[in-house]
Short mmCIF file of C-alpha atoms and ligand atoms in Angstrom, two decimals:
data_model
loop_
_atom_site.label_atom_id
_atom_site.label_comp_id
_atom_site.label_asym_id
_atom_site.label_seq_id
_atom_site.Cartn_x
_atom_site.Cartn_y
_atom_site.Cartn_z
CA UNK U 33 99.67 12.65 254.72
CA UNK U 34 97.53 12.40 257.98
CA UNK U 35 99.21 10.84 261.12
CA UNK U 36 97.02 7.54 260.53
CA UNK U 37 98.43 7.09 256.56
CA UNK U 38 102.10 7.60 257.87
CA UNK U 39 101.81 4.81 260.17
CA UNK U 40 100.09 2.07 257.85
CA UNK U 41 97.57 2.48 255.85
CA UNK U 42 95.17 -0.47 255.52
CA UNK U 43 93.25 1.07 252.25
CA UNK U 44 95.13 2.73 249.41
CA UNK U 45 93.73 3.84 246.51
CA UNK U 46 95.32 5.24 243.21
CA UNK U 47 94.38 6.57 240.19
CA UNK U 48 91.06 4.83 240.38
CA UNK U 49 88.56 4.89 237.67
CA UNK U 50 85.24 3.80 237.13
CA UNK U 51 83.26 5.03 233.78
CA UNK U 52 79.78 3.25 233.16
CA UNK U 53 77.83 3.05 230.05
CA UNK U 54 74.81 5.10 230.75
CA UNK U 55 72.05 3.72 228.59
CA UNK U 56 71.28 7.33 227.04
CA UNK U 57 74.27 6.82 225.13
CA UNK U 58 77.02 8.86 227.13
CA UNK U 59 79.31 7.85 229.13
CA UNK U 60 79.18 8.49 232.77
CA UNK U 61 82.84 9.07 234.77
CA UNK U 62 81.97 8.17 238.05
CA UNK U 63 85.23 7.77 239.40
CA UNK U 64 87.88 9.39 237.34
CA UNK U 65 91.06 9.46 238.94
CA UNK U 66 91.02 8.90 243.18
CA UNK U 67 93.75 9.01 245.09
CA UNK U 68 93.04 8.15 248.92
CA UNK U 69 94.50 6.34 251.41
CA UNK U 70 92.97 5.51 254.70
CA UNK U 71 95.12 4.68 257.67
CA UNK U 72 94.52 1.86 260.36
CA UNK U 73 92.14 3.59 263.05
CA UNK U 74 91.29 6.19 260.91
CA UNK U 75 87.51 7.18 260.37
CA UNK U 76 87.09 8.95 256.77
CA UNK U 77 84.22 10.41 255.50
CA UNK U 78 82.80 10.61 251.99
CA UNK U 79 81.26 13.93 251.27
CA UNK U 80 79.62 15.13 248.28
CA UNK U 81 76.15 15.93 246.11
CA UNK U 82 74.19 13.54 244.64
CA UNK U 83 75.77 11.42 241.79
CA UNK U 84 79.57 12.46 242.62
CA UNK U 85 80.82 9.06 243.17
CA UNK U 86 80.48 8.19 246.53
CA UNK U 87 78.51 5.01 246.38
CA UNK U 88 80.41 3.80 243.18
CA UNK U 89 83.66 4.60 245.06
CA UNK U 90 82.67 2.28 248.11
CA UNK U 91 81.50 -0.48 245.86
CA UNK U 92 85.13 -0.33 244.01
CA UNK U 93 86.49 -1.19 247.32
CA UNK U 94 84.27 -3.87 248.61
CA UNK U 95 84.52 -5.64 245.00
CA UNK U 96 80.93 -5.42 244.34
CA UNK U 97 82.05 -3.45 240.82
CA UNK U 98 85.37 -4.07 239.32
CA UNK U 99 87.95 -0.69 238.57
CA UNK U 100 88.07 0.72 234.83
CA UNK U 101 91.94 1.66 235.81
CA UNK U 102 94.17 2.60 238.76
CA UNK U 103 94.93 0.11 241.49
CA UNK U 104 93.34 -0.89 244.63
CA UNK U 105 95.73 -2.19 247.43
CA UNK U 106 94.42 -3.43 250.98
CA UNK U 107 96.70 -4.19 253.89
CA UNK U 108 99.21 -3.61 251.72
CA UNK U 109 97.71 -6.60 249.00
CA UNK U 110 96.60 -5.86 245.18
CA UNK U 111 93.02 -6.15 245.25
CA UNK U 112 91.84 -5.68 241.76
CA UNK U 113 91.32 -8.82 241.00
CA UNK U 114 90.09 -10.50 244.09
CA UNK U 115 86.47 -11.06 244.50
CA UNK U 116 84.37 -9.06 247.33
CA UNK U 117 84.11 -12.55 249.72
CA UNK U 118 87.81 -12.70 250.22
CA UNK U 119 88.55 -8.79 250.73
CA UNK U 120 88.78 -8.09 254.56
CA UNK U 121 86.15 -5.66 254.06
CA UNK U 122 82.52 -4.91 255.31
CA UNK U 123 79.69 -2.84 254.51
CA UNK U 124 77.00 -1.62 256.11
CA UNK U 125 74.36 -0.29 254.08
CA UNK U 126 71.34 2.76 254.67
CA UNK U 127 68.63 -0.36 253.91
CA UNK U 128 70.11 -2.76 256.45
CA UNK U 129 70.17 -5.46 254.24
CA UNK U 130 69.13 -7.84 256.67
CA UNK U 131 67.53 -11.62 255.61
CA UNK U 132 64.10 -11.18 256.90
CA UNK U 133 63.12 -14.73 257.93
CA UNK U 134 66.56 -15.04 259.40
CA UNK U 135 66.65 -14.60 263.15
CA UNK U 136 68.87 -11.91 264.57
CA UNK U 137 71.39 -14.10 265.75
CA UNK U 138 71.40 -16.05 262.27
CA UNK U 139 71.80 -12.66 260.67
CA UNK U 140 74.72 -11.40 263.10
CA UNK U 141 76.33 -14.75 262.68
CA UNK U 142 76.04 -15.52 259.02
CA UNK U 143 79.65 -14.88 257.81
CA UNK U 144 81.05 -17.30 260.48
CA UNK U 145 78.69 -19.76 259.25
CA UNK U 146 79.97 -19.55 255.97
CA UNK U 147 83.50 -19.39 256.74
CA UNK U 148 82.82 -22.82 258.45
CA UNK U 149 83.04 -21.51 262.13
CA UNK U 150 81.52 -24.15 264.59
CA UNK U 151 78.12 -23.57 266.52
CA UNK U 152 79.63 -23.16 270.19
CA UNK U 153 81.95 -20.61 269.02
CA UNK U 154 79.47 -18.81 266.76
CA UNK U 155 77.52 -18.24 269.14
CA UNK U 156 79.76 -16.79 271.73
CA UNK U 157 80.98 -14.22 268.43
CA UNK U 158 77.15 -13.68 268.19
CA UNK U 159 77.04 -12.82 272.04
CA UNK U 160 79.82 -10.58 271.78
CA UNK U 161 79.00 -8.72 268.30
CA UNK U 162 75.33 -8.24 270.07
CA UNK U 163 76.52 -6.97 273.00
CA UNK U 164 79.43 -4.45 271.22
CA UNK U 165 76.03 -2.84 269.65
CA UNK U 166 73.86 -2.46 272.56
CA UNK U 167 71.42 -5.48 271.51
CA UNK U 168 72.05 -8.25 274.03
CA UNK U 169 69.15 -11.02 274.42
CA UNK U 170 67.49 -10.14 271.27
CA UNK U 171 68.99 -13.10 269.51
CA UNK U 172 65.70 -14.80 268.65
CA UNK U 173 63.69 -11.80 266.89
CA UNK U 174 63.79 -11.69 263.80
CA UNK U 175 64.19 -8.32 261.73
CA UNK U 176 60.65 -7.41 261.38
CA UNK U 177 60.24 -7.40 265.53
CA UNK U 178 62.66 -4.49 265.61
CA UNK U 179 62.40 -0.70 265.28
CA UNK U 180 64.72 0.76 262.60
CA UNK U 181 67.66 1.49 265.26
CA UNK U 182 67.95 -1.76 266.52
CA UNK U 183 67.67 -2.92 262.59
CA UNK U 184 71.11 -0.59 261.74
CA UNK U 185 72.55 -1.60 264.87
CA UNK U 186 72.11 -5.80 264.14
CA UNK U 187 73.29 -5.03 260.43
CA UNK U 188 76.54 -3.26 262.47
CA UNK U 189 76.79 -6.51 264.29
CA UNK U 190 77.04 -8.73 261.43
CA UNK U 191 79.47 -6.60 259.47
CA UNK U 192 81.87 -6.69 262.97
CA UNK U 193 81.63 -9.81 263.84
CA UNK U 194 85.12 -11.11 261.92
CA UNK U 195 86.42 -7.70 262.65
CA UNK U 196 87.44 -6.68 259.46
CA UNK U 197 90.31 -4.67 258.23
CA UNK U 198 87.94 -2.23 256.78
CA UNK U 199 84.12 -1.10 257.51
CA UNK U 200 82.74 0.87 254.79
CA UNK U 201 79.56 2.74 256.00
CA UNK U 202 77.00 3.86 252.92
CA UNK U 203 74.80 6.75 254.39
CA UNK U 204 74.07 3.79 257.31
CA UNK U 205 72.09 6.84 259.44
CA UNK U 206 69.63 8.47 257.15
CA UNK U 207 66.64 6.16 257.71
CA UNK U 208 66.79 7.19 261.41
CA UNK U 209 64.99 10.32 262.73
CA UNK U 210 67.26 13.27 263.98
CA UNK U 211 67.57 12.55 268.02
CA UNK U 212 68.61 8.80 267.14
CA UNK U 213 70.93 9.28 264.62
CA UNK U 214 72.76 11.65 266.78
CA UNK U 215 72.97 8.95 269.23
CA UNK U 216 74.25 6.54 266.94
CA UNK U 217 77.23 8.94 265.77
CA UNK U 218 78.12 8.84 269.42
CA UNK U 219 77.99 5.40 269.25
CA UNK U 220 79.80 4.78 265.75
CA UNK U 221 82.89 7.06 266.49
CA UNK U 222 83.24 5.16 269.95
CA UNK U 223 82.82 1.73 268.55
CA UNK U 224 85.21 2.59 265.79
CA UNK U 225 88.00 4.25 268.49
CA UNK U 226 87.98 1.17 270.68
CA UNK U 227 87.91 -1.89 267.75
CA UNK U 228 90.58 0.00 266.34
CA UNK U 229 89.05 -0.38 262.64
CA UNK U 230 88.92 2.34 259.67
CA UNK U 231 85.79 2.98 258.51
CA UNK U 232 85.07 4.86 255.44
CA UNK U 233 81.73 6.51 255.97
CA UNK U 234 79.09 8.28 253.53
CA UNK U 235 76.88 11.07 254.54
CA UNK U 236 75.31 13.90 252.52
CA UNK U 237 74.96 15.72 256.16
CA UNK U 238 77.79 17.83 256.44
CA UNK U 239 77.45 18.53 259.80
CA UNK U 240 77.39 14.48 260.65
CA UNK U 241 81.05 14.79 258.37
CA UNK U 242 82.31 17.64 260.59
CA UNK U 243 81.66 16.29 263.75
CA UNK U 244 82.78 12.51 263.26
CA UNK U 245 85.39 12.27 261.07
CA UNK U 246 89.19 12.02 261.19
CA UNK U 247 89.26 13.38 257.46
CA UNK U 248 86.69 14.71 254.86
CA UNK U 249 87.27 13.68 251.67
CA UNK U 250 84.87 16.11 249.35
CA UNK U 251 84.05 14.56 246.23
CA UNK U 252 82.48 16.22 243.26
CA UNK U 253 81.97 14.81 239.31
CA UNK U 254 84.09 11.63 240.18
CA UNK U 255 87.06 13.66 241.36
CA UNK U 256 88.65 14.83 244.84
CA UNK U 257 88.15 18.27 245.64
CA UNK U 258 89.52 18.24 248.85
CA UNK U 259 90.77 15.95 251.79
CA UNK U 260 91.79 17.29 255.20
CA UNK U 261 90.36 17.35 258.51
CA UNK U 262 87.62 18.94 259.17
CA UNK U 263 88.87 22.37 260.59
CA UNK U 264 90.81 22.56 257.81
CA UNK U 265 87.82 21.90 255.21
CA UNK U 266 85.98 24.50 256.99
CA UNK U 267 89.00 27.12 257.28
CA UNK U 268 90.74 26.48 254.77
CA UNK U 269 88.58 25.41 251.78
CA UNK U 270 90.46 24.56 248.56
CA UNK U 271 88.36 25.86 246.37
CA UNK U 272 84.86 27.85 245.65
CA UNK U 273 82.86 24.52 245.34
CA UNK U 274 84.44 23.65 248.64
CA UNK U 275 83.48 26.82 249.98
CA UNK U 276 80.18 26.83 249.21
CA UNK U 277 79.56 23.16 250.03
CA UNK U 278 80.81 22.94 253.61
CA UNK U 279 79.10 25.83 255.60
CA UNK U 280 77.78 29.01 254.87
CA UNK U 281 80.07 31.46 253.72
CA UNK U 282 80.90 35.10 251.85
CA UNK U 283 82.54 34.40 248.44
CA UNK U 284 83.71 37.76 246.84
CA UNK U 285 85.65 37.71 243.38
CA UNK U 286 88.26 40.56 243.98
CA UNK U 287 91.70 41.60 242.73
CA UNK U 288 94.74 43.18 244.12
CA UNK U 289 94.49 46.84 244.14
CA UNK U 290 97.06 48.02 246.55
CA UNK U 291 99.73 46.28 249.01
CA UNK U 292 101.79 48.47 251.50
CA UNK U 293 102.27 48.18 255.11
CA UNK U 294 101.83 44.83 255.28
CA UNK U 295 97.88 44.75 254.27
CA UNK U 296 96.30 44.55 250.56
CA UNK U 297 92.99 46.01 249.61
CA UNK U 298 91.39 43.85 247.55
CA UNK U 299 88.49 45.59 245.34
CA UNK U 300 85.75 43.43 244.90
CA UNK U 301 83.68 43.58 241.46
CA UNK U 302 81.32 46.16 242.77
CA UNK U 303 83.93 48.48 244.12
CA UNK U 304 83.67 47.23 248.00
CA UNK U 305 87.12 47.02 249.20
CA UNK U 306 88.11 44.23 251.74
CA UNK U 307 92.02 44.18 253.48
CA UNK U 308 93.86 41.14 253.96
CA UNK U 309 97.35 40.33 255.42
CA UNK U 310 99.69 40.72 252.20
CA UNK U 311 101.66 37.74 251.96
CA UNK U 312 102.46 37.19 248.42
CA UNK U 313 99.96 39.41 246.92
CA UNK U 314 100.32 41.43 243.62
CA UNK U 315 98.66 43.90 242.32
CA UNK U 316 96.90 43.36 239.98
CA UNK U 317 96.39 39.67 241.29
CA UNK U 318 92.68 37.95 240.69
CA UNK U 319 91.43 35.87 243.70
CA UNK U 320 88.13 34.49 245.72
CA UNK U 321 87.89 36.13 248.83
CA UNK U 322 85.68 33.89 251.78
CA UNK U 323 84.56 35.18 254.77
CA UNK U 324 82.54 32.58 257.16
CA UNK U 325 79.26 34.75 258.10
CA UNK U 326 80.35 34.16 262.20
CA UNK U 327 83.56 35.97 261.57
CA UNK U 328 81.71 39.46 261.58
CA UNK U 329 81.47 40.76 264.66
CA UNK U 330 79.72 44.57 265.74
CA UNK U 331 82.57 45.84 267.58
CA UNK U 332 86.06 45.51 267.65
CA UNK U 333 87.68 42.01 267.05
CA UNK U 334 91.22 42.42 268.39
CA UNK U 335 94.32 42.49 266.50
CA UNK U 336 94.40 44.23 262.69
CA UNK U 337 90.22 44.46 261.80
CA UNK U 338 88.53 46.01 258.93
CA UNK U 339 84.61 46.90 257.95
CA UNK U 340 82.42 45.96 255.87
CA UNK U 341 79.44 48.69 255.97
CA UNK U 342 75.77 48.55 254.43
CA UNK U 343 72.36 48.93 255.15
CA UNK U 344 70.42 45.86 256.58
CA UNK U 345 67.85 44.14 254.34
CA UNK U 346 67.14 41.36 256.68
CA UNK U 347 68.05 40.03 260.65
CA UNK U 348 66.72 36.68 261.41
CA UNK U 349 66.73 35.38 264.82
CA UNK U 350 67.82 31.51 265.15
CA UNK U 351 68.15 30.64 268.51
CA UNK U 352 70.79 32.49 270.12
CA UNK U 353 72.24 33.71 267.11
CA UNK U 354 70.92 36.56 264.39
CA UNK U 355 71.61 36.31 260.50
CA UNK U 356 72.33 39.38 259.40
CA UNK U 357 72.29 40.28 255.48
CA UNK U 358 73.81 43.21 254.93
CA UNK U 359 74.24 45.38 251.18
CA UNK U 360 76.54 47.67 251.00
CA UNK U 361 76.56 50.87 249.10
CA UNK U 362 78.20 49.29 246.37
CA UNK U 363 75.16 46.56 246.05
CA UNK U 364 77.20 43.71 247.57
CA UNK U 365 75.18 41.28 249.74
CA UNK U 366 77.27 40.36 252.81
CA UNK U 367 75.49 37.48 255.24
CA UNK U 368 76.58 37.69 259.00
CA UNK U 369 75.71 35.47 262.21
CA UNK U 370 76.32 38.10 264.71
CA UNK U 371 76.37 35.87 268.25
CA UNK U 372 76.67 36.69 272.11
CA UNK U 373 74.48 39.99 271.19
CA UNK U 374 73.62 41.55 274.60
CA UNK U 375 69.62 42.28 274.03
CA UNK U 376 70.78 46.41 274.69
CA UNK U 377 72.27 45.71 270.85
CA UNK U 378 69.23 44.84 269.21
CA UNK U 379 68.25 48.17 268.28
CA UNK U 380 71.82 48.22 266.12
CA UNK U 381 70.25 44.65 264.03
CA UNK U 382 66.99 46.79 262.56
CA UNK U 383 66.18 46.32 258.84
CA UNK U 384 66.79 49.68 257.44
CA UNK U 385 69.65 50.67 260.00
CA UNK U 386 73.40 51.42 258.72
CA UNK U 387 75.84 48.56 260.04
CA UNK U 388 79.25 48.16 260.29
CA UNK U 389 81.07 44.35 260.36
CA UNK U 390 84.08 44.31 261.65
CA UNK U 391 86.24 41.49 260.61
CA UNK U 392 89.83 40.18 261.84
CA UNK U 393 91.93 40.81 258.92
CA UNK U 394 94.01 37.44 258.60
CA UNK U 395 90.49 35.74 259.41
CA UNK U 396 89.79 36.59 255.36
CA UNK U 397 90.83 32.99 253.34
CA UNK U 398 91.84 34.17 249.88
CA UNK U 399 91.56 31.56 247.25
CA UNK U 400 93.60 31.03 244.17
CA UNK U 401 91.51 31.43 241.28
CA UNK U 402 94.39 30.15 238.81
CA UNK U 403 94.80 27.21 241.06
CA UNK U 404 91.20 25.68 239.98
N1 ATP B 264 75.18 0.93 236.88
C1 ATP B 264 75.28 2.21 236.47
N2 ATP B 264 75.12 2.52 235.18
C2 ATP B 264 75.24 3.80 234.74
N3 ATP B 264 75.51 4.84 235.54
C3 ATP B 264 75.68 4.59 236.85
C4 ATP B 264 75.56 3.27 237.40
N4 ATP B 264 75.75 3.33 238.73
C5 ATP B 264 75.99 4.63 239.01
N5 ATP B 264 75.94 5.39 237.88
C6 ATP B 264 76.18 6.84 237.78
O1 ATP B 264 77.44 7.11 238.35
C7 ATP B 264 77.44 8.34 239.05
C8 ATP B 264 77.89 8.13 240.48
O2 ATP B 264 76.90 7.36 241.16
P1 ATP B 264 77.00 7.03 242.72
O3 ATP B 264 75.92 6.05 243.03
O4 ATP B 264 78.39 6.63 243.02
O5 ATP B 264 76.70 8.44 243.37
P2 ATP B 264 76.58 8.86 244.92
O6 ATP B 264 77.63 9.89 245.15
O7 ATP B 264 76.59 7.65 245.77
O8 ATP B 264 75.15 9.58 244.94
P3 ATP B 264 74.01 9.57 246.10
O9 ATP B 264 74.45 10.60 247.09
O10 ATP B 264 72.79 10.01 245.35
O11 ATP B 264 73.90 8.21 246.67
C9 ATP B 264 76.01 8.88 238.91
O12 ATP B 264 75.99 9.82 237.87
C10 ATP B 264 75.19 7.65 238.58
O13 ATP B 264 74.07 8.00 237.80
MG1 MG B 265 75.17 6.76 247.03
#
C-alpha cells in the first residue's frame, strides 16, 4: 500500500482481464489478472515491452474496451458497465488526437461544449486550461499552425479542462525530440503536483519512469511483475525480468555453499564465489544474485566488501564514467561503471590488465528463484 492508496484511492482495479481473439486463431491474454490501485495525487507509471498490456490496460479504464472479468471501481463507483463519456476520466494520447479544422480554442473547449457549458464561461475554462499549459493567445490557430509541443500541450489542455478524477497519459512524449520531452516531464510532474490529479502514465523509457513517477508498475505478458517506487524497482527488483528490464545489472545464478560468521559464499555456476550478508540462507539454497554495474568500486568501499577479480576484455569511456567488463578466471563476465576515477587510475582500466571489484557486501540483492 503506498501512502496515496491508504488515503483514497480514486482508481482501483482487481482481478482485471482482457483476452482478445487474435485473428490467427489464438487467443491473446492481454490483461490477465491486474490488481492496481492508484491513489488521489498519485502519478503511476506503466512500464513494460512491447505488447505487455499497457495500452489495453489504459483503454479498460477509460471504457474505450469493456473487461473480460475482474472489476473496475472509480472514486469509489463500479465502472464496468458505464460507458467512457460518463467516467471522470481523460486521456491524452502520443498522436494528439486533435480535430484538425477545429481551432485551438474549439479543441481545448470541446467537452464543455458538449456537456452544455455556456459560451462566456467556456471561454474563460479555455483561458485558464491554455494558460495552465503554457499556450496563452494561441486560441485562434488551428492544429496544423503549431509545432508538435504546442500540439501535446493543447491536447493536455483539453483533457484538463473539467479536471478530471483521472488523466491517463499513453506514451503522450515520444513524438517529441529528446531536449523537449525532458522539458515537458518537468512540466507534467508539476502540473500534476499542483491540480492535485492521478495520472496513470505510459512510457517504454525507463529512465522517463524513474525520474517521474510516484510508483512503477512493470508489466510483462498481461501480468504485474512488480509495483513500488522507483528506488525500490531499481534496488530491490522482484524478479530476473525485473532485473534485467530496469537498468543494467550483474545477474549470477548461484547457490549456498557456506554460511558462518554472519556472511554466505555463494558459488556461482562457474565456480566464482560472491559473499553476501547471511540472513536466512541455507546451504545448499539456489538463488539469483544482482549486482548493479556502479556498485563496483577499485578500492575499498567501507563497511564488510568483497572482490570480484578478472582480466579486462573491454573499458569504455562514457562521459565521466568507464564501463568496465571484466572475466574472471572462472569465465564469468562481470560489467562495472567504475565513476569519480582520478585520471592517475587509468593505467589500472587497460584491456589486458588484472582487476579487482570491490563490492559492499549487503549491496548484493539476492533473488528468490522459488519465488518466480
Ligand atoms: N483488438 C485486438 N485484437 C487482438 N489482439 C489485440 C488487440 N489489441 C491489442 N491486442 C494484443 O494485446 C496485447 C497487448 O496490446 P497493447 O496494445 O495493450 O500493448 P502495449 O503494452 O500498449 O504495447 P506497445 O508498447 O507496443 O504500445 C498485444 O499482444 C496485442 O497484439
Ligand atoms: Mg501501447
Amino acid at each position: 500500500m503506498s501512502v496515496y492508496t491508504r488515503i483514497a484511492p480514486v482508481v482501483e482495479i482487481r482481478g482485471a482481464v482482457k483476452h482478445y481473439q487474435a485473428p490467427e486463431g489464438h487467443v491473446v491474454r492481454a490483461l490477465d489478472g491486474i490488481d492496481l490501485s492508484v491513489g488521489a495525487n498519485e502519478f503511476v507509471t506503466l512500464l513494460g515491452p512491447s505488447g505487455c498490456g499497457k495500452t489495453t490496460l489504459l483503454r479498460t479504464v477509460s471504457g474505450f474496451e469493456q473487461l473480460d472479468g475482474g472489476e473496475l471501481l472509480i472514486q469509489n463507483k463500479p465502472m464496468n458497465n458505464v460507458p467512457a463519456h460518463r467516467r471522470p476520466v481523460h486521456t491524452v494520447f502520443q498522436s494528439y488526437a486533435l480535430f484538425p479544422h477545429m481551432s485551438v480554442g474549439d479543441n481545448v473547449g470541446y467537452a464543455l461544449e458538449v456537456q452544455g457549458v455556456g459560451k462566456t464561461e467556456r471561454r474563460q475554462r479555455i483561458g485558464e486550461a491554455l494558460e495552465l499549459v503554457g499556450l496563452e493567445g494561441l486560441e485562434r490557430r488551428k492544429p496544423g499552425q503549431l509545432s508538435g509541443g504546442q500540439q501535446q500541450r493543447v491536447a493536455l489542455a483539453r483533457a484538463l479542462i473539467d479536471r478530471p478524477a483521472l488523466l491517463l497519459l499513453d506514451e503522450p512524449l515520444s513524438a517529441l525530440d529528446r531536449q523537449l520531452r525532458q522539458s515537458m516531464q518537468r512540466e507534467l510532474k508539476k502540473l500534476q503536483h499542483e491540480l492535485g490529479i492521478a495520472f496513470v502514465f505510459v512510457t517504454h523509457d525507463q529512465e522517463e519512469a524513474l525520474t517521474m513517477s510516484d510508483r512503477i508498475v512493470i508489466l510483462n505478458g498481461g501480468l504485474i511483475q512488480q509495483i513500488g517506487t522507483p528506488t525500490e524497482i531499481y534496488d530491490r527488483p522482484a524478479n530476473a525480468f525485473v532485473a534485467g528490464f530496469i537498468g543494467e545489472s550483474n545477474l549470477f545464478d548461484v547457490s549456498v555453499v557456506a554460511v558462518n560468521a554472519g556472511v554466505a559464499q555463494l558459488r556461482s555456476e562457474q565456480g566464482d564465489v560472491l559473499h553476501v550478508p547471511a540472513t536466512q540462507l541455507q546451504v545448499g539454497q539456489k538463488l539469483q544474485a544482482m549486482l548493479r554495474p556502479e556498485q563496483f568500486q577499485l578500492d575499498s568501499v567501507g563497511g564488510n566488501s568483497a572482490a570480484l577479480e578478472g582480466i579486462i576484455e573491454q573499458t569504455l569511456f562514457v562521459g565521466k564514467d568507464f564501463e568496465v567488463s571484466l572475466r574472471t578466471a572462472h569465465g564469468m563476465q562481470v560489467k562495472a561503471v567504475i565513476r569519480d576515477t582520478g585520471r592517475h587510475d587509468l593505467h589500472r582500466l587497460q584491456p589486458g590488465s588484472s582487476l579487482q571489484l570491490r563490492y559492499a557486501l549487503d549491496g548484493v540483492h539476492l533473488l528468490d528463484e522459488a519465488k518466480q
